[in-house]
PDB file of C-alpha atoms and ligand atoms in Angstrom:
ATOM      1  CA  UNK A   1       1.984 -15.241   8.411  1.00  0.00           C
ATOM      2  CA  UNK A   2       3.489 -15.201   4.680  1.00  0.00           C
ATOM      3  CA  UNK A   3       2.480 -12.155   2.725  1.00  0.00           C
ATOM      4  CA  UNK A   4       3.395 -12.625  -1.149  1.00  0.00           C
ATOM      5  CA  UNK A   5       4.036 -10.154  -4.152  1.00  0.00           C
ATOM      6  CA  UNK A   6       1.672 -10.589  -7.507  1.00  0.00           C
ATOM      7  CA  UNK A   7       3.118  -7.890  -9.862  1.00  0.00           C
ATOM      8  CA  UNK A   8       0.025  -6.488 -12.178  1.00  0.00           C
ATOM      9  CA  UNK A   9       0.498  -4.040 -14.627  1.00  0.00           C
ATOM     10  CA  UNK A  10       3.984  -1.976 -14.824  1.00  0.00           C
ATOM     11  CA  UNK A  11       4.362  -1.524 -11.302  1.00  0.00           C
ATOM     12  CA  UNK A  12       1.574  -2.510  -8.971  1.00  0.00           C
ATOM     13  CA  UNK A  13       1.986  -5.443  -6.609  1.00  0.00           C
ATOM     14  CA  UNK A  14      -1.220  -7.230  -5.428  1.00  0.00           C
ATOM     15  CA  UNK A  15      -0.724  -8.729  -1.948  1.00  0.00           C
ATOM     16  CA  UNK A  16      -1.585 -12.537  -0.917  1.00  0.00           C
ATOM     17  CA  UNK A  17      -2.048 -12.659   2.440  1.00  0.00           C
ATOM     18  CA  UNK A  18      -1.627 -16.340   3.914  1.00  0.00           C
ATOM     19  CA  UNK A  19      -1.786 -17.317   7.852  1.00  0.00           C
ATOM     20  CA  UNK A  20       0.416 -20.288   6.802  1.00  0.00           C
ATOM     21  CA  UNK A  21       1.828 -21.763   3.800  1.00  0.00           C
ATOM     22  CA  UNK A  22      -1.022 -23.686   1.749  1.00  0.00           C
ATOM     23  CA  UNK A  23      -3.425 -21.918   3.349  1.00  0.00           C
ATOM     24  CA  UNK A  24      -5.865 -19.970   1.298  1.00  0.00           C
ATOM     25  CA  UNK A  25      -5.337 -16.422   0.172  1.00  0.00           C
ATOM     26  CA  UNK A  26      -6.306 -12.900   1.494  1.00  0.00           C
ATOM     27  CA  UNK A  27      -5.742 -11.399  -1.480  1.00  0.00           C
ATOM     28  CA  UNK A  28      -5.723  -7.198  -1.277  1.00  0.00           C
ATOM     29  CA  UNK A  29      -6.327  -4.286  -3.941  1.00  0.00           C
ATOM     30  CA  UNK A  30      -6.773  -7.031  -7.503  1.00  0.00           C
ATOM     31  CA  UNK A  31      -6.435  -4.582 -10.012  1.00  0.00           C
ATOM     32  CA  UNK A  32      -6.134  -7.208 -12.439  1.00  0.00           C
ATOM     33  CA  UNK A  33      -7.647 -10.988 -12.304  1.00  0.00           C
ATOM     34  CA  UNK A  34      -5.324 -13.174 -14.662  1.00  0.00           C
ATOM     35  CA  UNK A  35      -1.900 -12.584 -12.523  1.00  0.00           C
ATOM     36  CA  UNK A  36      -4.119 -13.404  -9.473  1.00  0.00           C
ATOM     37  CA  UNK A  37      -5.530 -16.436 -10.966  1.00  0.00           C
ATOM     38  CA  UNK A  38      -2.104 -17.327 -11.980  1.00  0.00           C
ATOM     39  CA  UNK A  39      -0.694 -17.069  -8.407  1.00  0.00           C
ATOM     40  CA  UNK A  40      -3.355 -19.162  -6.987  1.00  0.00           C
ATOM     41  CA  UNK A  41      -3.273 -21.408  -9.548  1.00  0.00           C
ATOM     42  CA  UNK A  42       0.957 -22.101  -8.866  1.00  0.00           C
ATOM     43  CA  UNK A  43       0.469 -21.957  -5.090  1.00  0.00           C
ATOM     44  CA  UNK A  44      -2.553 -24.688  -5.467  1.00  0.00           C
ATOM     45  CA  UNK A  45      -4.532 -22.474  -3.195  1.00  0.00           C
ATOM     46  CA  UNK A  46      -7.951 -20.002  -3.182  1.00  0.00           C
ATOM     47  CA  UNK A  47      -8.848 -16.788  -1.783  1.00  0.00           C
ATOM     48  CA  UNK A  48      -9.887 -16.274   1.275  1.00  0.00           C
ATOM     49  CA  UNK A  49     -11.185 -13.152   1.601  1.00  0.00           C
ATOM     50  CA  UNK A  50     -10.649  -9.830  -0.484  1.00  0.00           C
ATOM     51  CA  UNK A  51      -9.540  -6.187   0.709  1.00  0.00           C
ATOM     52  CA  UNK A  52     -10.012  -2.988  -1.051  1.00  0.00           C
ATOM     53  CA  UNK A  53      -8.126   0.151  -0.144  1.00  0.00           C
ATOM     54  CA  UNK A  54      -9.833   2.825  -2.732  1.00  0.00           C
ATOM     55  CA  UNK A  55     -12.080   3.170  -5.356  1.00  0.00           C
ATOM     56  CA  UNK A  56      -8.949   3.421  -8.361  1.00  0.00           C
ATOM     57  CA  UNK A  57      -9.313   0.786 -11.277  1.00  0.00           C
ATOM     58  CA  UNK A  58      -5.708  -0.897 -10.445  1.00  0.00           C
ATOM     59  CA  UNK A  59      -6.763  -1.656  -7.437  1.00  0.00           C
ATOM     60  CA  UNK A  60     -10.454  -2.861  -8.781  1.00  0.00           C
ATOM     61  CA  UNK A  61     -11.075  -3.841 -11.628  1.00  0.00           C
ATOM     62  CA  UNK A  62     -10.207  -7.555 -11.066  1.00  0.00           C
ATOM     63  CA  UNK A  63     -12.248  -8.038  -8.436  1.00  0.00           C
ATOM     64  CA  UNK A  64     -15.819  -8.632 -10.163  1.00  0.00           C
ATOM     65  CA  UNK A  65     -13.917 -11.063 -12.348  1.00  0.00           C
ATOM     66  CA  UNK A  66     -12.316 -13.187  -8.904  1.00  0.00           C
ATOM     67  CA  UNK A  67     -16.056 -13.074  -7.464  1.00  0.00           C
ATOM     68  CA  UNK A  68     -17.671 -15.077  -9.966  1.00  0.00           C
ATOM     69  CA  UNK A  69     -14.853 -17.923  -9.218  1.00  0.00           C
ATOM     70  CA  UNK A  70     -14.426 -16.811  -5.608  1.00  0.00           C
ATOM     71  CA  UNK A  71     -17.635 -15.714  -4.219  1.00  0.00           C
ATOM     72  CA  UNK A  72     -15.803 -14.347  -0.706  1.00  0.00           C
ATOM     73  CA  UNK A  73     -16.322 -11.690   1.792  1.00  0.00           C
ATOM     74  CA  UNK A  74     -14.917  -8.510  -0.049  1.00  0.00           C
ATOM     75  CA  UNK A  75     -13.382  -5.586   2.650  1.00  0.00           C
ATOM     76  CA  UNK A  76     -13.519  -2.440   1.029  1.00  0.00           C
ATOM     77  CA  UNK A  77     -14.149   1.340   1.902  1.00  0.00           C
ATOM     78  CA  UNK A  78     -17.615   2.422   3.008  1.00  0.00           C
ATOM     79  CA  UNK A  79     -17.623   5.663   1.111  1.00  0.00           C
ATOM     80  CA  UNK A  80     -16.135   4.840  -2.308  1.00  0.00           C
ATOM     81  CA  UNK A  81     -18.773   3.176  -4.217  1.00  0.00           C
ATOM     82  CA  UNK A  82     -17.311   0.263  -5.154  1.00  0.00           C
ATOM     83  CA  UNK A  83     -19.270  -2.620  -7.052  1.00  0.00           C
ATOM     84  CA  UNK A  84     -18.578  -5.842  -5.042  1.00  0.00           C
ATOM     85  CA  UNK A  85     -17.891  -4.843  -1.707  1.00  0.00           C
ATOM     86  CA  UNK A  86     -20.034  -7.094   0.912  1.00  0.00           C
ATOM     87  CA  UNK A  87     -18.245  -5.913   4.312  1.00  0.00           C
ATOM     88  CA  UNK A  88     -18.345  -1.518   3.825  1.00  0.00           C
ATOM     89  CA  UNK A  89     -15.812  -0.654   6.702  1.00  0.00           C
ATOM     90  CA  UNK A  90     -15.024   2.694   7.927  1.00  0.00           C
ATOM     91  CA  UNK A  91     -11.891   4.045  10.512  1.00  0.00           C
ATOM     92  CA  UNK A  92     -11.555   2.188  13.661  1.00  0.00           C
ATOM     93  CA  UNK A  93     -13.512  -1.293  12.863  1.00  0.00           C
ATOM     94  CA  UNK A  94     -12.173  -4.085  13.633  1.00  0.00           C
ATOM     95  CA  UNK A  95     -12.577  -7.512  11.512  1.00  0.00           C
ATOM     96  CA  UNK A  96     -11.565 -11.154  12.115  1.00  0.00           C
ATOM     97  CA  UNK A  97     -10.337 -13.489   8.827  1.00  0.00           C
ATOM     98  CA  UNK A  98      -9.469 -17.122   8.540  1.00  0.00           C
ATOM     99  CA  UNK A  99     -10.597 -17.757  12.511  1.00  0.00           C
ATOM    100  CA  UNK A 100      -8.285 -15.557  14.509  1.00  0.00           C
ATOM    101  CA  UNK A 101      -6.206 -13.048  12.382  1.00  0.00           C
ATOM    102  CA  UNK A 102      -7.423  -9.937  13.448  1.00  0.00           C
ATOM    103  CA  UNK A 103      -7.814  -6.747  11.254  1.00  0.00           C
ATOM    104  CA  UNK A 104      -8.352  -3.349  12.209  1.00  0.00           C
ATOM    105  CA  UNK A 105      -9.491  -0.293   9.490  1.00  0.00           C
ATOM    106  CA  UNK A 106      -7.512   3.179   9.092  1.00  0.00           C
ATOM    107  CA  UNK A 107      -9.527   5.601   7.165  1.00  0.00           C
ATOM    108  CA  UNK A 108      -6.317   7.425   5.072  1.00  0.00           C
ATOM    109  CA  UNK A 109      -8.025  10.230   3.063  1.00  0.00           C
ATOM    110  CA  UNK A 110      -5.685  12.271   0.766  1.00  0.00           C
ATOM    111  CA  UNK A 111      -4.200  10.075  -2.397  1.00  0.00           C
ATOM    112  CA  UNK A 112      -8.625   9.552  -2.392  1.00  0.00           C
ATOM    113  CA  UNK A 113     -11.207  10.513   0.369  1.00  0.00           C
ATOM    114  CA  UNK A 114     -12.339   7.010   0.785  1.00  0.00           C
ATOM    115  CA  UNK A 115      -9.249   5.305   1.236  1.00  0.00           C
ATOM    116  CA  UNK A 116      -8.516   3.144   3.865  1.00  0.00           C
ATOM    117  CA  UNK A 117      -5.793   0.991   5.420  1.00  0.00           C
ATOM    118  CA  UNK A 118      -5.345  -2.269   6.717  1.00  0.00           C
ATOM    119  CA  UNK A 119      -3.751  -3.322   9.750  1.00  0.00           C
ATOM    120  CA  UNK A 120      -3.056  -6.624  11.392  1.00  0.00           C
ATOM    121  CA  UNK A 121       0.138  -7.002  13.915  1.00  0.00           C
ATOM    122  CA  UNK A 122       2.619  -6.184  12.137  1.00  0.00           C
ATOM    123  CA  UNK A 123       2.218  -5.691   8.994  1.00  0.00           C
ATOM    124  CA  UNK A 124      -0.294  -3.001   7.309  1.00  0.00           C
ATOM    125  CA  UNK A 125      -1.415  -2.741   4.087  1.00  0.00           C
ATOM    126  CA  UNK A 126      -1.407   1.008   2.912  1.00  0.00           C
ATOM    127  CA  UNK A 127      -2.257   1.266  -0.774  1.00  0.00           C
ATOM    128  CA  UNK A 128      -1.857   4.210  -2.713  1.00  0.00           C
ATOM    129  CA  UNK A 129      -1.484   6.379   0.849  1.00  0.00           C
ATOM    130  CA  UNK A 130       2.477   5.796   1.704  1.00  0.00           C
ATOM    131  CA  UNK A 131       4.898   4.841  -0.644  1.00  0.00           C
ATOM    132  CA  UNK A 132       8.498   3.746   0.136  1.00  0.00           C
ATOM    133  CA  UNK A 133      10.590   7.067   0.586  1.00  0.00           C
ATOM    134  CA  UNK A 134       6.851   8.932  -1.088  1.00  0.00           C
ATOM    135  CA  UNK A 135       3.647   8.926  -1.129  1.00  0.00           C
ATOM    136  CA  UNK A 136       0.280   8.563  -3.787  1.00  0.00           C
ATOM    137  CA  UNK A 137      -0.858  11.847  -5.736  1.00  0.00           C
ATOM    138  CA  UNK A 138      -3.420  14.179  -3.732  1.00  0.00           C
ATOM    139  CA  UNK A 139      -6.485  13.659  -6.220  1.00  0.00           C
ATOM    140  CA  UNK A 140      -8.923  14.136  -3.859  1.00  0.00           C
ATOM    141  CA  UNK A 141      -8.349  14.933  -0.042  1.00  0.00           C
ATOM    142  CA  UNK A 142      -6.275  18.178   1.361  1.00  0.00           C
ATOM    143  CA  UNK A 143      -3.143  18.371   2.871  1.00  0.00           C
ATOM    144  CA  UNK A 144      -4.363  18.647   6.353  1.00  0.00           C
ATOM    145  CA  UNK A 145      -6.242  15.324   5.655  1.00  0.00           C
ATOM    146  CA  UNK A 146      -3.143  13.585   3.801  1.00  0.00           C
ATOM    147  CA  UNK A 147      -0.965  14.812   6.500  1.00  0.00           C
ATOM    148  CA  UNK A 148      -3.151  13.425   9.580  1.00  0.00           C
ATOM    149  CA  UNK A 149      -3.477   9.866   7.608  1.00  0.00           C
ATOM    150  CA  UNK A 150       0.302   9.559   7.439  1.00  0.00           C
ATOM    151  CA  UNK A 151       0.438  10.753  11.316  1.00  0.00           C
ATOM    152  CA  UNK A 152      -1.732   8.462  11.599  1.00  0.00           C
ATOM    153  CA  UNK A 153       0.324   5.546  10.028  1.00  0.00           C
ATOM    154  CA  UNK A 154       3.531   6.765  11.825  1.00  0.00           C
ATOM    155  CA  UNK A 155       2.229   5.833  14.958  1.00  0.00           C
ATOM    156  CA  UNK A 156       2.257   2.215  14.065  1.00  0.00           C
ATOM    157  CA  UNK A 157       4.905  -0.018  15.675  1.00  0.00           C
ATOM    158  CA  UNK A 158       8.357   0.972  14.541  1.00  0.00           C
ATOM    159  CA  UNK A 159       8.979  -2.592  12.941  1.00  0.00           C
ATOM    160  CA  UNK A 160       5.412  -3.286  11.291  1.00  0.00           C
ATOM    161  CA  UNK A 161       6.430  -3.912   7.693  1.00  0.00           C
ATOM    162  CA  UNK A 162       4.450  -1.523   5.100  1.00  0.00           C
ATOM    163  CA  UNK A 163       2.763  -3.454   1.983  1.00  0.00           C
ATOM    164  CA  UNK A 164       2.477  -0.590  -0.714  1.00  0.00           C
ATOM    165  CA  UNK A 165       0.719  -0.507  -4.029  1.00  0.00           C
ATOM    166  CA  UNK A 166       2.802   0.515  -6.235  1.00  0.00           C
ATOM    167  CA  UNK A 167       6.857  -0.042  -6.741  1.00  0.00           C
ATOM    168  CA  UNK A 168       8.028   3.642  -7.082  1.00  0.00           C
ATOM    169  CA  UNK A 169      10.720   3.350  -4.679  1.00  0.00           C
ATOM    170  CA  UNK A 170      13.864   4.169  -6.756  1.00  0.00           C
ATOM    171  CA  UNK A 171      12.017   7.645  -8.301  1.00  0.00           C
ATOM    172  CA  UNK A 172      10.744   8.403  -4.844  1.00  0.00           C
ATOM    173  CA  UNK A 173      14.422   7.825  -3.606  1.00  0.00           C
ATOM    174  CA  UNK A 174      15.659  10.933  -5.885  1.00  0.00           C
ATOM    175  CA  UNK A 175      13.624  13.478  -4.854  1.00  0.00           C
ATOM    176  CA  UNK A 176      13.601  12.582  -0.877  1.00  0.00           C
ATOM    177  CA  UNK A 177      17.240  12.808  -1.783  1.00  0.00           C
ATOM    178  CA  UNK A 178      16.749  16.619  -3.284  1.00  0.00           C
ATOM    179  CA  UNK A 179      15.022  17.223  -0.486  1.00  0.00           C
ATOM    180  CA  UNK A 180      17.559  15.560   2.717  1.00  0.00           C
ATOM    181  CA  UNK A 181      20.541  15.913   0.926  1.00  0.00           C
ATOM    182  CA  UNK A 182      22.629  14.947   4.244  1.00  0.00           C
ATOM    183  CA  UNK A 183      20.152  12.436   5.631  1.00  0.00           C
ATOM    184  CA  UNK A 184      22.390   9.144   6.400  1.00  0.00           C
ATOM    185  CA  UNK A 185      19.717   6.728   6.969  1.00  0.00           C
ATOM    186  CA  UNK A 186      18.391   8.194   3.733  1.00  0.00           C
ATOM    187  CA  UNK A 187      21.522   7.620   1.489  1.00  0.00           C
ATOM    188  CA  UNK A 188      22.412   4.116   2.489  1.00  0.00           C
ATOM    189  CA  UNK A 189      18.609   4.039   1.898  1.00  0.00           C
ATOM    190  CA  UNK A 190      19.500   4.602  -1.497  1.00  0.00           C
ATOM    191  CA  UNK A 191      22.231   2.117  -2.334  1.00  0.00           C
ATOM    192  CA  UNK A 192      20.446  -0.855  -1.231  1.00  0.00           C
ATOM    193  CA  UNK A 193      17.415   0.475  -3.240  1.00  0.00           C
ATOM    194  CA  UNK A 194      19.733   1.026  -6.314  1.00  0.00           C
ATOM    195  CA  UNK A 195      20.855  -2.642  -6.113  1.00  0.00           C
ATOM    196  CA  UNK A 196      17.866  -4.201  -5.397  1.00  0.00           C
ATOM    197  CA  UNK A 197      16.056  -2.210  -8.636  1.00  0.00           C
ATOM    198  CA  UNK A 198      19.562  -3.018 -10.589  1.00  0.00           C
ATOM    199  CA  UNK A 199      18.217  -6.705 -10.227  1.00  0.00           C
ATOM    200  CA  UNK A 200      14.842  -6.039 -10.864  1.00  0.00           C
ATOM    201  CA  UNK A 201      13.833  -7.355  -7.296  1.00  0.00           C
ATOM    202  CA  UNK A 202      11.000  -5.830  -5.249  1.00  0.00           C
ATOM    203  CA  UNK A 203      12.257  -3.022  -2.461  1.00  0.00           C
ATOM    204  CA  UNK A 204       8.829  -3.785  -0.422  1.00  0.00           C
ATOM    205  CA  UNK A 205       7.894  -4.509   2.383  1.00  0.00           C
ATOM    206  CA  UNK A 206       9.445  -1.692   3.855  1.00  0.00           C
ATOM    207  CA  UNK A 207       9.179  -0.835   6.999  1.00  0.00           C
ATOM    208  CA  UNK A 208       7.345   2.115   9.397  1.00  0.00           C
ATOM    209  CA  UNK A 209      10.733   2.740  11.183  1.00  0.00           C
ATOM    210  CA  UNK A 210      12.278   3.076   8.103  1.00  0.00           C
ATOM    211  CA  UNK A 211       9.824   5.523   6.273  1.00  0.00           C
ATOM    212  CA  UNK A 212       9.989   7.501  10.093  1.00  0.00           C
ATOM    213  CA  UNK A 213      14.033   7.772   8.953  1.00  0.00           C
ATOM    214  CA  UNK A 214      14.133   8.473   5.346  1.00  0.00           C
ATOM    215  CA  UNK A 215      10.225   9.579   3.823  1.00  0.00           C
ATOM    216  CA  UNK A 216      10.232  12.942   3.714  1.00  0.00           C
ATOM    217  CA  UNK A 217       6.337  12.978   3.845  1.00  0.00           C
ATOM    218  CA  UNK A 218       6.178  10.859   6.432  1.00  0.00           C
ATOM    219  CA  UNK A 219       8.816  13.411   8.534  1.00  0.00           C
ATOM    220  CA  UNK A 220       7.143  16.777   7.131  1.00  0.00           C
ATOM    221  CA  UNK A 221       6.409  18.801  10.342  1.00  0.00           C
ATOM    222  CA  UNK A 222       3.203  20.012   9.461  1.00  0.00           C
ATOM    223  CA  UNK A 223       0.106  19.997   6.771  1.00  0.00           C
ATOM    224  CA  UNK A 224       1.755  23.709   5.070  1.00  0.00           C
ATOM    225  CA  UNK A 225       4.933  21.570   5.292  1.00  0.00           C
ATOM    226  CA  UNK A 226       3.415  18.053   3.441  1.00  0.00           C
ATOM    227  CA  UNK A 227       1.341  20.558   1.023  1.00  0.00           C
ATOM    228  CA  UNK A 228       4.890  22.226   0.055  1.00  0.00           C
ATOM    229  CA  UNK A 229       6.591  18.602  -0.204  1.00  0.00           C
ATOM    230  CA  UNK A 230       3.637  17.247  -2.375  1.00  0.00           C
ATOM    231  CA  UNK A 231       3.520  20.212  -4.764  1.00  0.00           C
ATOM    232  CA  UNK A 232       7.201  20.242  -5.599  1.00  0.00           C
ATOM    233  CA  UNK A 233       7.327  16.301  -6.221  1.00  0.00           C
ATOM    234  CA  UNK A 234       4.105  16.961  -8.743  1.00  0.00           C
ATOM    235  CA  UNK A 235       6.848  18.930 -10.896  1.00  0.00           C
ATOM    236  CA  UNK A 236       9.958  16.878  -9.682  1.00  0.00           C
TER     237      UNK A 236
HETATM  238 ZN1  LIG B 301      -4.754   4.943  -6.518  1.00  0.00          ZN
HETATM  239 FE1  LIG B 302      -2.692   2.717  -7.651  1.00  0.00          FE
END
């Protein structure tokens, strides 16, 4: 399986999901049409299939635009409302695309209540829920909710690699860093991240044995202990 970057926006990546190369695209959370279009357009391939993770406009709003071109089966949240969606899924389902790779639904309320995330061995697609070293805003859900979605991702297979949203790796970096001062894995962590953004080259996928070693949401011991984490990076 190949899983490729589209950068939309200032920092967003939409994620092209291909079982081989040439193969049409699953393409997840199109915020924005044109890049997309671009993408296929250089890879001489289509689309597949479409997966939403939450009801946010940079994750939507390209998607009516892809369906009059790409009429596909469109993934998406049960309980967001989302114009477009033709497959409503909600926590535990399990899907098939392109024959035999198989996908199976996380309902991940906190950054929204209808998010959801998208696993397939290996690799999971998480949205606006975890972020490299952070993780999204708490607009809607509680901390007890946030907190048992990211439990719920850290359960995954150490070396599944994590497909987030949003590059905010490098800002997320500083504050875990204020917050694990003497955390090794967390510092060398760090460096790489600093030379990878020094090039202006992607730090995801990461990975959910690496988030277990250096996110300090991800290692926060309890909800009172995530709620405590989230308010101080809202003011970091
Ligand atoms: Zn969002
Ligand atoms: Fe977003």
């Amino acid at each position: 399986m190949h899983v490729s970057a589209i950068p939309a926006f200032d920092d967003n990546y939409i994620w092209a999901i291909q079982p081989y190369d040439g193969a049409d695209a699953i393409i997840v959370d199109p915020g924005d049409d044109q890049p997309v279009r671009e993408w296929l357009r250089h890879h001489d391939v289509g689309i597949s299939a479409i997966l939403i993770t939450h009801h946010h406009w940079d994750h939507t709003q390209g998607l009516l635009p892809l369906l009059q071109d790409y009429p596909v089966a469109v993934y998406g949240p049960r309980t967001g409302n989302i114009e477009g969606i033709s497959n409503p899924v909600g926590h535990g389902e399990r899907f098939s695309l392109m024959g035999d790779m198989p996908f199976t639904v996380f309902a991940t309320p906190g950054h929204t209540l209808d998010h959801i995330c998208f696993y397939t061995p290996d690799h999971v697609f998480v949205g606006d829920t975890l972020f490299s070293a952070g993780c999204g805003r708490m607009f809607e859900g509680s901390p007890e909710q946030f907190y048992d979605s990211l439990q719920c991702l850290a359960e995954l297979p150490d070396a599944t690699s994590v497909y987030c949203a949003h590059e905010y790796t490098e800002a997320n970096v500083k504050f875990a860093l204020a917050v694990e001062p003497t955390n090794d894995a967390l510092r060398q962590y760090a460096d790489q991240v600093r030379a990878l953004r020094e090039h202006r080259l992607k730090t995801l996928p990461s990975t959910i044995g690496i988030e277990k070693a250096i996110n300090p949401f991800l290692r926060a011991k309890s909800s009172e202990h995530f709620a405590e984490l989230r308010r101080w990076k809202d003011q970091f």
